[in-house]
CSV table of C-alpha atoms and ligand atoms in Angstrom, one decimal:
chain,number,residue,atom,x,y,z
P,1,MET,CA,152.4,68.6,81.2
P,2,LEU,CA,149.4,67.9,81.0
P,3,LEU,CA,145.7,69.3,79.7
P,4,THR,CA,142.5,68.0,81.6
P,5,ILE,CA,138.9,69.6,79.9
P,6,SER,CA,135.9,69.1,82.0
P,7,THR,CA,132.2,69.9,81.2
P,8,THR,CA,128.6,69.9,83.3
P,9,HIS,CA,126.9,70.2,80.2
P,10,GLN,CA,124.0,67.5,79.8
P,11,PRO,CA,124.6,65.1,77.9
P,12,ALA,CA,128.0,65.8,79.4
P,13,THR,CA,129.8,62.8,77.0
P,14,ASP,CA,129.2,65.4,74.3
P,15,LEU,CA,132.9,66.1,74.4
P,16,GLY,CA,134.1,63.2,73.1
P,17,TYR,CA,131.9,64.8,69.6
P,18,LEU,CA,133.4,68.1,70.2
P,19,LEU,CA,136.7,66.7,70.7
P,20,HIS,CA,136.4,64.2,68.3
P,21,LYS,CA,137.7,62.0,70.5
P,22,HIS,CA,135.4,58.2,71.2
P,23,PRO,CA,135.5,58.5,75.5
P,24,ASN,CA,135.9,55.3,75.9
P,25,ARG,CA,139.4,55.1,73.8
P,26,CYS,CA,142.9,56.2,74.6
P,27,GLN,CA,144.9,57.4,71.3
P,28,SER,CA,148.2,58.8,71.1
P,29,PHE,CA,149.7,60.2,68.5
P,30,SER,CA,153.5,61.0,67.3
P,31,LEU,CA,154.0,65.1,67.4
P,32,PRO,CA,157.8,66.0,66.2
P,33,PHE,CA,159.1,66.2,69.9
P,34,GLY,CA,156.7,63.4,71.1
P,35,GLU,CA,154.2,62.0,71.9
P,36,ALA,CA,150.7,63.0,72.9
P,37,HIS,CA,148.1,60.8,74.6
P,38,VAL,CA,144.0,61.5,75.1
P,39,PHE,CA,142.3,59.8,77.6
P,40,TYR,CA,139.1,59.8,79.9
P,41,PRO,CA,139.6,59.6,83.2
P,42,GLU,CA,135.4,60.1,83.6
P,43,ALA,CA,132.6,60.3,81.0
P,44,SER,CA,129.1,60.2,82.5
P,45,ASN,CA,125.9,61.4,81.3
P,46,GLU,CA,126.6,64.5,84.0
P,47,GLN,CA,130.3,65.0,83.6
P,48,CYS,CA,133.4,64.3,81.9
P,49,THR,CA,137.0,65.5,81.5
P,50,ALA,CA,139.3,64.3,78.9
P,51,ALA,CA,143.0,64.2,79.2
P,52,LEU,CA,145.6,65.4,76.8
P,53,LEU,CA,149.0,64.1,77.9
P,54,LEU,CA,152.2,65.8,76.0
P,55,ASP,CA,155.1,63.9,76.6
P,56,ILE,CA,157.8,65.1,75.3
P,57,ASN,CA,161.1,63.6,74.0
P,58,PRO,CA,164.0,65.7,75.9
P,59,VAL,CA,166.8,62.9,73.6
P,60,LYS,CA,164.1,64.9,70.5
P,61,LEU,CA,164.1,67.6,71.1
P,62,VAL,CA,168.7,68.1,71.8
P,63,ARG,CA,168.8,66.0,68.7
P,64,LYS,CA,168.9,69.1,66.0
P,65,ARG,CA,170.9,71.9,68.8
P,66,THR,CA,174.3,72.8,70.4
P,67,LEU,CA,175.1,70.7,72.6
P,68,THR,CA,175.3,73.3,75.2
P,69,LEU,CA,174.0,71.6,79.7
P,70,ASP,CA,170.9,74.0,78.6
P,71,ALA,CA,169.4,71.5,76.2
P,72,TYR,CA,169.9,68.7,78.2
P,73,VAL,CA,168.6,70.1,81.8
P,74,ASN,CA,165.5,72.7,81.4
P,75,ASP,CA,161.7,72.5,82.3
P,76,ARG,CA,160.7,71.8,78.2
P,77,PRO,CA,159.1,68.4,80.0
P,78,TYR,CA,157.0,69.7,82.8
P,79,VAL,CA,155.5,73.3,81.2
P,80,ALA,CA,153.3,74.0,78.6
P,81,SER,CA,155.1,76.2,76.1
P,82,SER,CA,154.2,76.3,72.4
P,83,PHE,CA,154.6,72.3,71.8
P,84,PHE,CA,151.5,72.1,73.4
P,85,SER,CA,149.7,74.5,71.0
P,86,VAL,CA,151.5,72.6,68.4
P,87,ALA,CA,150.0,69.5,69.9
P,88,ILE,CA,146.3,71.2,70.5
P,89,SER,CA,146.6,72.2,67.0
P,90,GLN,CA,147.7,68.8,65.6
P,91,VAL,CA,145.4,66.7,67.9
P,92,PHE,CA,141.9,69.0,68.6
P,93,GLY,CA,142.2,70.9,64.6
P,94,THR,CA,138.9,69.7,63.6
P,95,ALA,CA,137.7,71.3,67.5
P,96,LEU,CA,139.8,73.9,67.4
P,97,GLY,CA,138.4,75.0,63.5
P,98,GLY,CA,135.3,75.1,65.2
P,99,ARG,CA,134.1,71.8,63.1
P,100,CYS,CA,132.3,69.0,64.3
P,101,LYS,CA,130.2,67.4,61.7
P,102,ASP,CA,127.9,65.0,63.8
P,103,LYS,CA,126.4,67.9,66.8
P,104,PRO,CA,127.1,70.6,64.5
P,105,GLU,CA,124.8,72.7,66.6
P,106,LEU,CA,127.2,71.9,69.9
P,107,VAL,CA,130.1,74.5,68.3
P,108,GLU,CA,128.6,78.0,69.1
P,109,THR,CA,127.4,76.3,71.8
P,110,ALA,CA,128.1,78.0,74.9
P,111,ILE,CA,128.9,75.1,77.9
P,112,PRO,CA,130.7,75.2,81.7
P,113,LEU,CA,133.6,74.3,80.8
P,114,ILE,CA,137.0,74.1,83.5
P,115,ALA,CA,140.4,73.8,82.0
P,116,LYS,CA,143.9,72.8,84.0
P,117,ILE,CA,146.5,73.1,83.4
P,118,SER,CA,150.4,71.1,84.5
P,119,VAL,CA,151.9,73.7,84.3
P,120,LEU,CA,151.8,77.2,83.3
P,121,SER,CA,155.5,78.9,83.9
P,122,SER,CA,154.8,82.5,84.5
P,123,ARG,CA,158.0,84.7,85.4
P,124,LYS,CA,155.7,87.8,85.8
P,125,GLY,CA,153.4,86.1,88.4
P,126,GLU,CA,150.0,85.0,89.5
P,127,ASP,CA,149.1,88.9,88.6
P,128,PHE,CA,149.7,88.4,84.6
P,129,LEU,CA,148.1,85.0,84.7
P,130,ARG,CA,144.7,86.8,85.7
P,131,GLU,CA,144.8,89.7,83.8
P,132,LEU,CA,145.7,87.7,80.9
P,133,PHE,CA,142.5,85.0,81.4
P,134,GLU,CA,140.1,87.0,83.2
P,135,PRO,CA,139.3,90.5,80.9
P,136,LEU,CA,138.1,86.9,78.6
P,137,GLY,CA,135.8,85.8,81.6
P,138,TYR,CA,137.5,82.7,82.8
P,139,GLN,CA,137.7,82.8,87.1
P,140,VAL,CA,141.1,82.2,87.7
P,141,SER,CA,142.3,79.2,91.1
P,142,LEU,CA,146.5,78.8,90.6
P,143,GLN,CA,148.1,77.0,92.4
P,144,ASN,CA,152.1,78.2,93.3
P,145,TYR,CA,154.6,76.0,93.2
P,146,PRO,CA,157.6,76.7,96.1
P,147,LEU,CA,161.4,76.6,94.3
P,148,ASP,CA,162.2,74.1,96.2
P,149,GLU,CA,160.3,72.6,99.8
P,150,THR,CA,163.2,71.8,101.5
P,151,PHE,CA,164.4,74.9,100.8
P,152,PRO,CA,161.0,77.5,101.9
P,153,GLU,CA,163.2,80.9,102.2
P,154,TRP,CA,163.6,80.6,98.2
P,155,GLY,CA,160.3,81.8,98.3
P,156,GLU,CA,158.1,80.5,95.3
P,157,SER,CA,158.7,79.3,91.9
P,158,LYS,CA,157.6,80.4,88.2
P,159,TYR,CA,155.2,77.5,88.0
P,160,PHE,CA,151.7,77.4,88.5
P,161,THR,CA,148.7,75.2,88.7
P,162,VAL,CA,146.6,76.5,86.6
P,163,GLU,CA,142.3,76.3,86.4
P,164,LEU,CA,140.1,78.5,84.7
P,165,GLU,CA,135.8,78.5,84.2
P,166,ASN,CA,133.9,79.9,82.3
P,167,THR,CA,131.1,79.6,80.0
P,168,LEU,CA,132.3,79.4,76.0
P,169,PRO,CA,132.0,77.3,73.3
P,170,LEU,CA,134.8,74.9,73.1
P,171,SER,CA,136.6,76.1,70.6
P,172,LEU,CA,136.7,78.9,71.7
P,173,LEU,CA,138.3,78.0,74.8
P,174,LEU,CA,141.1,76.0,72.5
P,175,SER,CA,141.7,79.6,70.7
P,176,HIS,CA,142.8,80.5,73.9
P,177,LEU,CA,145.2,78.5,75.3
P,178,TYR,CA,146.6,78.3,71.9
P,179,VAL,CA,147.0,81.4,71.4
P,180,LEU,CA,148.3,82.5,75.6
P,181,ILE,CA,150.4,79.1,76.1
P,182,PRO,CA,152.6,80.6,73.8
P,183,VAL,CA,152.5,84.1,75.2
P,184,LEU,CA,153.0,82.8,79.0
P,185,ASP,CA,156.6,80.9,77.8
P,186,ASN,CA,159.7,82.9,76.5
P,187,ASN,CA,161.0,80.2,74.7
P,188,LYS,CA,159.3,79.5,71.9
P,189,HIS,CA,160.5,76.0,70.0
P,190,TYR,CA,160.6,78.0,66.7
P,191,TRP,CA,161.3,80.3,64.3
P,192,VAL,CA,158.4,83.0,64.2
P,193,ASN,CA,157.4,84.6,60.7
P,194,GLU,CA,154.7,86.0,58.6
P,195,GLU,CA,152.4,82.9,59.4
P,196,GLU,CA,152.4,83.4,62.5
P,197,ILE,CA,150.6,86.3,62.2
P,198,ASP,CA,147.5,84.4,60.3
P,199,LYS,CA,147.7,82.3,62.8
P,200,LEU,CA,147.1,85.0,65.5
P,201,LEU,CA,144.6,86.4,64.1
P,202,ARG,CA,142.8,83.6,62.9
P,203,HIS,CA,142.8,82.0,66.2
P,204,GLY,CA,142.6,85.4,68.3
P,205,GLU,CA,140.0,86.1,65.5
P,206,GLY,CA,136.4,87.3,68.1
P,207,TRP,CA,139.0,88.2,71.6
P,208,LEU,CA,141.7,89.7,70.8
P,209,LYS,CA,140.8,92.4,69.2
P,210,GLU,CA,139.3,93.8,73.0
P,211,HIS,CA,141.7,92.8,74.9
P,212,PRO,CA,143.7,94.9,77.3
P,213,LEU,CA,146.7,93.2,76.6
P,214,LYS,CA,146.3,93.3,73.3
P,215,GLU,CA,149.3,94.8,72.4
P,216,GLU,CA,151.7,92.5,75.0
P,217,ILE,CA,150.1,89.4,73.9
P,218,THR,CA,150.9,89.7,70.5
P,219,LYS,CA,154.1,90.9,70.7
P,220,ARG,CA,155.2,88.2,73.2
P,221,TYR,CA,153.3,86.2,70.7
P,222,LEU,CA,155.6,86.9,68.1
P,223,LYS,CA,158.4,87.2,69.8
P,224,ARG,CA,159.5,90.3,70.1
P,225,GLN,CA,160.0,91.0,66.9
P,226,TYR,CA,159.1,94.1,66.5
P,227,ARG,CA,157.9,94.1,62.4
P,228,LEU,CA,155.7,91.5,62.9
P,229,THR,CA,154.3,92.3,66.1
P,230,ARG,CA,153.3,95.6,63.8
P,231,ALA,CA,152.3,94.3,60.8
P,232,ALA,CA,150.1,92.4,63.4
P,233,LEU,CA,148.7,95.3,65.3
P,234,ALA,CA,148.2,97.1,61.9
P,235,GLN,CA,145.1,94.6,61.0
P,236,LEU,CA,144.3,94.2,64.6
P,237,THR,CA,143.3,97.6,65.5
P,238,GLU,CA,142.0,98.1,61.2
P,239,PRO,CA,137.9,98.9,60.9
P,240,ASN,CA,135.9,97.2,60.5
P,241,GLU,CA,132.1,96.4,59.1
P,242,THR,CA,132.1,95.3,62.6
P,243,ASP,CA,133.5,98.2,64.7
P,244,PRO,CA,130.8,98.9,66.9
P,245,ASP,CA,131.5,102.8,66.3
P,246,SER,CA,129.3,102.4,62.6
P,247,ALA,CA,127.2,99.7,64.2
P,248,GLN,CA,125.4,102.2,66.8
P,249,GLU,CA,125.5,104.5,63.9
P,250,ASN,CA,122.3,103.3,63.0
P,251,HIS,CA,121.3,101.3,66.2
P,252,ASP,CA,119.8,103.7,67.0
P,253,LYS,CA,117.6,104.9,63.6
P,254,GLU,CA,117.0,101.3,63.0
P,255,GLU,CA,115.3,100.3,66.4
P,256,ALA,CA,113.9,103.4,66.9
P,257,ALA,CA,111.9,102.7,63.8
P,258,VAL,CA,110.8,99.4,64.3
P,259,GLU,CA,109.2,100.8,68.3
P,260,LYS,CA,108.6,103.7,67.1
P,261,PRO,CA,104.8,103.7,66.8
P,262,LEU,CA,104.5,102.8,70.4
P,263,SER,CA,107.7,105.8,70.9
P,264,LEU,CA,108.8,102.8,73.2
P,265,ASN,CA,111.8,104.4,73.9
P,266,GLN,CA,110.6,107.6,75.5
P,267,GLN,CA,108.4,104.8,77.7
P,268,ARG,CA,111.3,102.9,78.4
P,269,LEU,CA,113.5,106.1,79.7
P,270,ASN,CA,110.7,107.1,81.9
P,271,CYS,CA,110.5,104.1,83.7
P,272,VAL,CA,113.9,103.9,84.3
P,273,VAL,CA,113.9,107.9,85.4
P,274,ALA,CA,111.2,107.2,87.8
P,275,ALA,CA,112.7,104.2,89.1
P,276,LEU,CA,116.3,105.3,90.3
P,277,LYS,CA,114.3,108.3,92.0
P,278,GLN,CA,112.1,105.6,93.8
P,279,HIS,CA,115.7,103.9,94.5
P,280,ASN,CA,116.7,107.5,96.3
P,281,ALA,CA,119.3,106.7,93.3
P,282,ARG,CA,121.4,110.4,93.1
P,283,LYS,CA,125.6,109.2,90.9
P,284,ILE,CA,124.0,107.4,88.5
P,285,VAL,CA,126.2,105.0,85.6
P,286,ASP,CA,125.2,104.3,82.1
P,287,LEU,CA,126.4,101.5,81.6
P,288,GLY,CA,126.0,101.3,77.2
P,289,CYS,CA,124.8,104.6,77.4
P,290,GLY,CA,124.6,105.1,73.6
P,291,GLN,CA,124.2,108.3,72.4
P,292,GLY,CA,123.5,109.5,75.3
P,293,ASN,CA,119.0,109.2,75.5
P,294,LEU,CA,119.1,108.7,79.9
P,295,LEU,CA,122.8,110.6,80.3
P,296,LYS,CA,120.1,113.8,78.8
P,297,ILE,CA,117.5,113.6,80.7
P,298,LEU,CA,119.5,113.3,83.7
P,299,LEU,CA,121.4,116.1,83.5
P,300,LYS,CA,118.7,118.3,83.2
P,301,ASP,CA,116.7,117.3,86.4
P,302,ASN,CA,118.8,118.4,89.1
P,303,TYR,CA,117.9,115.6,91.0
P,304,PHE,CA,121.2,113.0,90.1
P,305,GLU,CA,123.7,115.0,91.5
P,306,LYS,CA,126.8,112.9,89.3
P,307,ILE,CA,126.4,111.3,86.2
P,308,THR,CA,128.8,109.1,84.1
P,309,GLY,CA,128.1,107.7,80.7
P,310,VAL,CA,130.3,103.9,79.7
P,311,ASP,CA,130.3,102.7,76.3
P,312,VAL,CA,132.6,101.1,74.4
P,313,SER,CA,131.7,102.7,70.9
P,314,TYR,CA,133.9,105.9,71.3
P,315,ARG,CA,132.4,107.9,68.2
P,316,SER,CA,129.1,107.5,69.7
P,317,LEU,CA,130.7,108.6,72.9
P,318,GLU,CA,131.0,111.5,70.2
P,319,ILE,CA,128.0,112.6,69.4
P,320,THR,CA,126.4,112.2,72.5
P,321,LYS,CA,128.7,115.0,73.5
P,322,GLU,CA,128.2,116.9,70.3
P,323,ARG,CA,124.2,116.6,70.8
P,324,LEU,CA,124.4,117.3,75.1
P,325,ASP,CA,127.0,120.4,73.9
P,326,ARG,CA,123.5,121.7,72.4
P,327,LEU,CA,121.7,122.1,75.3
P,328,HIS,CA,123.7,124.8,76.3
P,329,LEU,CA,123.5,123.8,80.2
P,330,PRO,CA,124.3,125.8,83.2
P,331,ARG,CA,127.6,125.0,84.0
P,332,HIS,CA,126.5,123.4,87.1
P,333,GLN,CA,124.3,121.0,85.6
P,334,TRP,CA,127.5,120.2,82.5
P,335,GLU,CA,129.8,119.7,85.7
P,336,LYS,CA,127.7,116.7,86.7
P,337,LEU,CA,127.9,114.9,83.6
P,338,GLN,CA,131.5,112.3,82.4
P,339,LEU,CA,131.7,110.2,79.4
P,340,ILE,CA,133.8,106.9,79.6
P,341,GLN,CA,135.2,105.4,76.7
P,342,GLY,CA,134.8,101.4,78.2
P,343,SER,CA,134.0,98.0,77.8
P,344,LEU,CA,131.3,96.4,80.7
P,345,THR,CA,133.0,93.0,79.7
P,346,TYR,CA,135.9,94.2,81.8
P,347,LYS,CA,136.7,95.1,85.4
P,348,ASP,CA,136.8,99.3,85.2
P,349,ASN,CA,137.4,100.5,89.4
P,350,ARG,CA,135.8,103.9,87.0
P,351,ILE,CA,132.3,102.6,87.5
P,352,SER,CA,132.4,102.1,91.1
P,353,GLY,CA,131.0,104.0,93.6
P,354,TYR,CA,127.5,105.0,92.2
P,355,ASP,CA,124.7,104.6,93.9
P,356,ALA,CA,123.0,102.9,90.7
P,357,ALA,CA,124.0,101.7,87.4
P,358,ALA,CA,121.8,102.0,84.0
P,359,VAL,CA,121.8,99.0,82.2
P,360,VAL,CA,119.3,99.8,78.8
P,361,GLU,CA,119.1,97.9,76.3
P,362,VAL,CA,122.4,96.8,76.1
P,363,ILE,CA,122.9,93.0,77.0
P,364,GLU,CA,121.4,92.0,74.4
P,365,HIS,CA,124.4,93.5,72.2
P,366,LEU,CA,127.5,90.8,74.1
P,367,ASP,CA,128.1,87.9,73.1
P,368,LEU,CA,126.8,85.5,75.2
P,369,TYR,CA,129.5,83.5,76.8
P,370,ARG,CA,130.9,87.4,77.3
P,371,LEU,CA,127.3,87.9,80.4
P,372,ASN,CA,129.4,86.3,82.9
P,373,ALA,CA,132.6,88.4,82.7
P,374,PHE,CA,129.9,91.2,82.4
P,375,GLU,CA,127.6,90.1,85.4
P,376,ARG,CA,131.0,89.7,87.6
P,377,VAL,CA,132.7,93.1,86.3
P,378,LEU,CA,129.3,95.3,87.2
P,379,PHE,CA,127.4,93.3,90.6
P,380,GLU,CA,130.4,91.7,91.8
P,381,PHE,CA,133.5,94.2,91.3
P,382,ALA,CA,131.9,97.9,91.0
P,383,ARG,CA,128.7,96.6,92.7
P,384,PRO,CA,126.7,99.5,93.0
P,385,GLN,CA,123.3,99.4,95.0
P,386,LYS,CA,120.6,98.9,92.2
P,387,VAL,CA,121.1,98.2,89.0
P,388,ILE,CA,118.3,98.6,86.7
P,389,VAL,CA,118.8,95.9,83.1
P,390,THR,CA,116.4,96.5,80.2
P,391,THR,CA,115.7,94.1,77.5
P,392,PRO,CA,113.8,92.8,74.7
P,393,ASN,CA,111.2,90.6,75.5
P,394,ILE,CA,110.7,88.4,71.8
P,395,GLU,CA,107.5,87.3,72.7
P,396,TYR,CA,106.4,90.7,71.7
P,397,ASN,CA,107.8,90.6,68.4
P,398,VAL,CA,104.9,89.6,66.4
P,399,ASN,CA,102.5,92.2,67.3
P,400,PHE,CA,106.0,94.5,65.4
P,401,GLU,CA,103.8,95.0,61.9
P,402,ASN,CA,107.3,96.1,60.1
P,403,LEU,CA,109.7,93.3,61.8
P,404,PRO,CA,109.5,89.9,59.9
P,405,ALA,CA,109.3,87.2,61.8
P,406,GLY,CA,111.7,85.1,63.7
P,407,LYS,CA,114.1,88.7,63.0
P,408,LEU,CA,115.3,89.9,66.5
P,409,ARG,CA,114.7,93.9,66.0
P,410,HIS,CA,118.5,95.1,64.8
P,411,LYS,CA,121.0,93.6,63.5
P,412,ASP,CA,124.0,93.7,67.1
P,413,HIS,CA,121.6,91.7,69.0
P,414,ARG,CA,123.0,88.5,69.8
P,415,PHE,CA,120.4,87.8,71.3
P,416,GLU,CA,116.1,88.8,72.7
P,417,TRP,CA,115.0,87.0,75.8
P,418,THR,CA,112.0,85.4,76.9
P,419,ARG,CA,109.9,86.7,79.8
P,420,GLU,CA,110.3,83.7,81.6
P,421,GLU,CA,114.1,83.4,79.9
P,422,PHE,CA,114.8,87.2,80.9
P,423,GLN,CA,114.0,86.7,84.6
P,424,ASN,CA,115.1,83.1,85.4
P,425,TRP,CA,119.4,85.3,84.6
P,426,ALA,CA,117.9,88.0,86.7
P,427,LYS,CA,117.4,85.7,89.5
P,428,GLN,CA,120.2,83.9,89.2
P,429,VAL,CA,122.2,87.0,89.0
P,430,GLY,CA,120.9,87.9,92.1
P,431,GLU,CA,121.1,84.5,93.2
P,432,ASN,CA,125.0,84.7,92.8
P,433,PHE,CA,126.1,88.1,93.7
P,434,SER,CA,123.2,88.4,96.7
P,435,TYR,CA,121.1,91.3,95.3
P,436,SER,CA,117.0,91.0,95.7
P,437,VAL,CA,115.7,91.1,91.9
P,438,GLU,CA,112.2,93.0,91.6
P,439,PHE,CA,110.3,93.1,87.4
P,440,GLN,CA,108.3,95.8,85.5
P,441,ASN,CA,106.7,95.8,82.0
P,442,ILE,CA,107.2,98.7,80.1
P,443,GLY,CA,105.0,99.7,77.0
P,444,ASP,CA,101.4,98.1,75.8
P,445,GLU,CA,101.0,94.9,77.3
P,446,ASP,CA,99.6,91.9,75.9
P,447,LEU,CA,97.7,89.4,77.6
P,448,GLU,CA,99.6,87.0,75.5
P,449,VAL,CA,103.0,88.2,74.6
P,450,GLY,CA,103.5,90.6,77.6
P,451,SER,CA,105.0,94.0,77.1
P,452,PRO,CA,107.8,95.0,74.6
P,453,THR,CA,110.5,96.5,77.4
P,454,GLN,CA,111.4,93.9,80.1
P,455,MET,CA,113.1,95.5,83.1
P,456,ALA,CA,114.3,94.2,86.7
P,457,VAL,CA,115.8,96.3,88.9
P,458,PHE,CA,118.0,94.8,91.7
P,459,SER,CA,119.0,96.4,94.8
P,460,VAL,CA,122.2,94.7,97.1
P,461,ASN,CA,121.0,92.8,99.9
P,462,SER,CA,122.7,94.2,102.9
A,501,SAH,N1,121.5,102.8,76.2
A,501,SAH,C1,121.4,103.6,75.3
A,501,SAH,C2,122.1,102.2,74.0
A,501,SAH,C3,121.5,101.4,73.8
A,501,SAH,S1,122.7,100.1,72.2
A,501,SAH,C4,119.7,103.2,74.8
A,501,SAH,O1,118.9,103.3,75.3
A,501,SAH,O2,120.1,104.6,73.4
A,501,SAH,C5,123.2,99.1,73.2
A,501,SAH,C6,124.8,100.8,73.5
A,501,SAH,O3,125.7,99.5,74.2
A,501,SAH,C7,125.9,101.1,72.0
A,501,SAH,O4,125.5,102.1,72.3
A,501,SAH,C8,126.4,99.5,71.6
A,501,SAH,O5,128.0,100.5,71.6
A,501,SAH,C9,127.1,99.3,73.9
A,501,SAH,N2,128.1,98.5,73.9
A,501,SAH,C10,128.0,97.0,73.2
A,501,SAH,N3,128.8,96.0,73.4
A,501,SAH,C11,129.5,97.3,74.9
A,501,SAH,C12,130.4,96.8,75.5
A,501,SAH,N4,131.3,95.7,75.3
A,501,SAH,N5,130.5,97.4,76.9
A,501,SAH,C13,130.6,98.8,76.4
A,501,SAH,N6,129.3,99.3,75.8
A,501,SAH,C14,128.7,98.0,74.5
């Protein structure tokens, strides 16, 4: 079985630093069940590919087992399975752990990566493979193989060559593979115990909690051992500090305190509402609606016919509901509203069918490597006529007296962009998904550093 990892990040040979394996050498490692070889089929400045070839030794495999026919005749030597995860952790352990002595800054950097695995076995077929990897932001290409080429009527086998493309830190890609390859495989080659829970939680950190198939992944990873699965799931659902609910509780207060002297929030909402009307958008989905600041305005305005608020934070939605309840709105206005708990990085049919999506001060809360998942969810799948995105302009931060230099406006912000960065991103999105884009500044404009908030209005190309 073979795994290749390619990048076009430049210089592409940085992949060698990240994997701790020199691109000019072929190295072999002896493992309890066979040999692993690492080599680079290509290594130039523009493109670099590392290959991990696992050569399972069938004799080593059967040595300790009762000798039934299936001990000799099985797919183990050819299918990426739990053996492969062991190989990844032994051969690429430093990279998997997110360490890089020579270029530490690369570890956290999202870089374009393509992983190709020959072959994965998926008894539940193509859909299951997609459901595992697509929510993590991967573009998935699959090649299925017939059961027997000489008997096409027998149909397709459960084996696939899988290509996964994404922009993310390498350690995260390896963690995804480490967990999900054995999830696809029904035969874990070793006994599972409590230690496996630790491995699952360690390598699932930062993504498993939010994965829509979290329960299925946990169950399969732990070989359907009920007690272990329950213990792992309890830890995966435990509330913690980074819970978006608690993070959001203070969000409005903190950010408003920084921006207050300009009452920027009100100006921002006014601009968004004006843009919605200017573009004849009456059915609106407010993505990352928070505690309902925009929803409140839209709900009271009879111009708008249907309003849906989406947020990942259940607590925020509860607060929104309480705040809107207090308005005692007439029934016809109240009935326009719908609140949905959901994450913007997972494809969701419930956000389709709207004239416009408002994404107000939300993108900076998404990890950079999740942005392309968000882009696809919104611009490719939901595909509203208009999309309005606002985000802070980091250049303006020097004008906030109560914000220490170099700090972002809120501690949950993963990034804040300059005008150029935002415009480059928005233009690229427009190009990728066939939308045109216009920009607007919101708030007092400073000649040198621009205005505090930047807004992009995307219109679908007809
Ligand atoms: N649009 C609101 C809130 C902005 S704060 C306003 O202008 O007042 C950012 C909001 O995005 C928070 O409510 C947070 O819970 C939400 N959020 C962050 N990540 C999200 C995700 N992946 N999916 C959905 N909502 C998310």
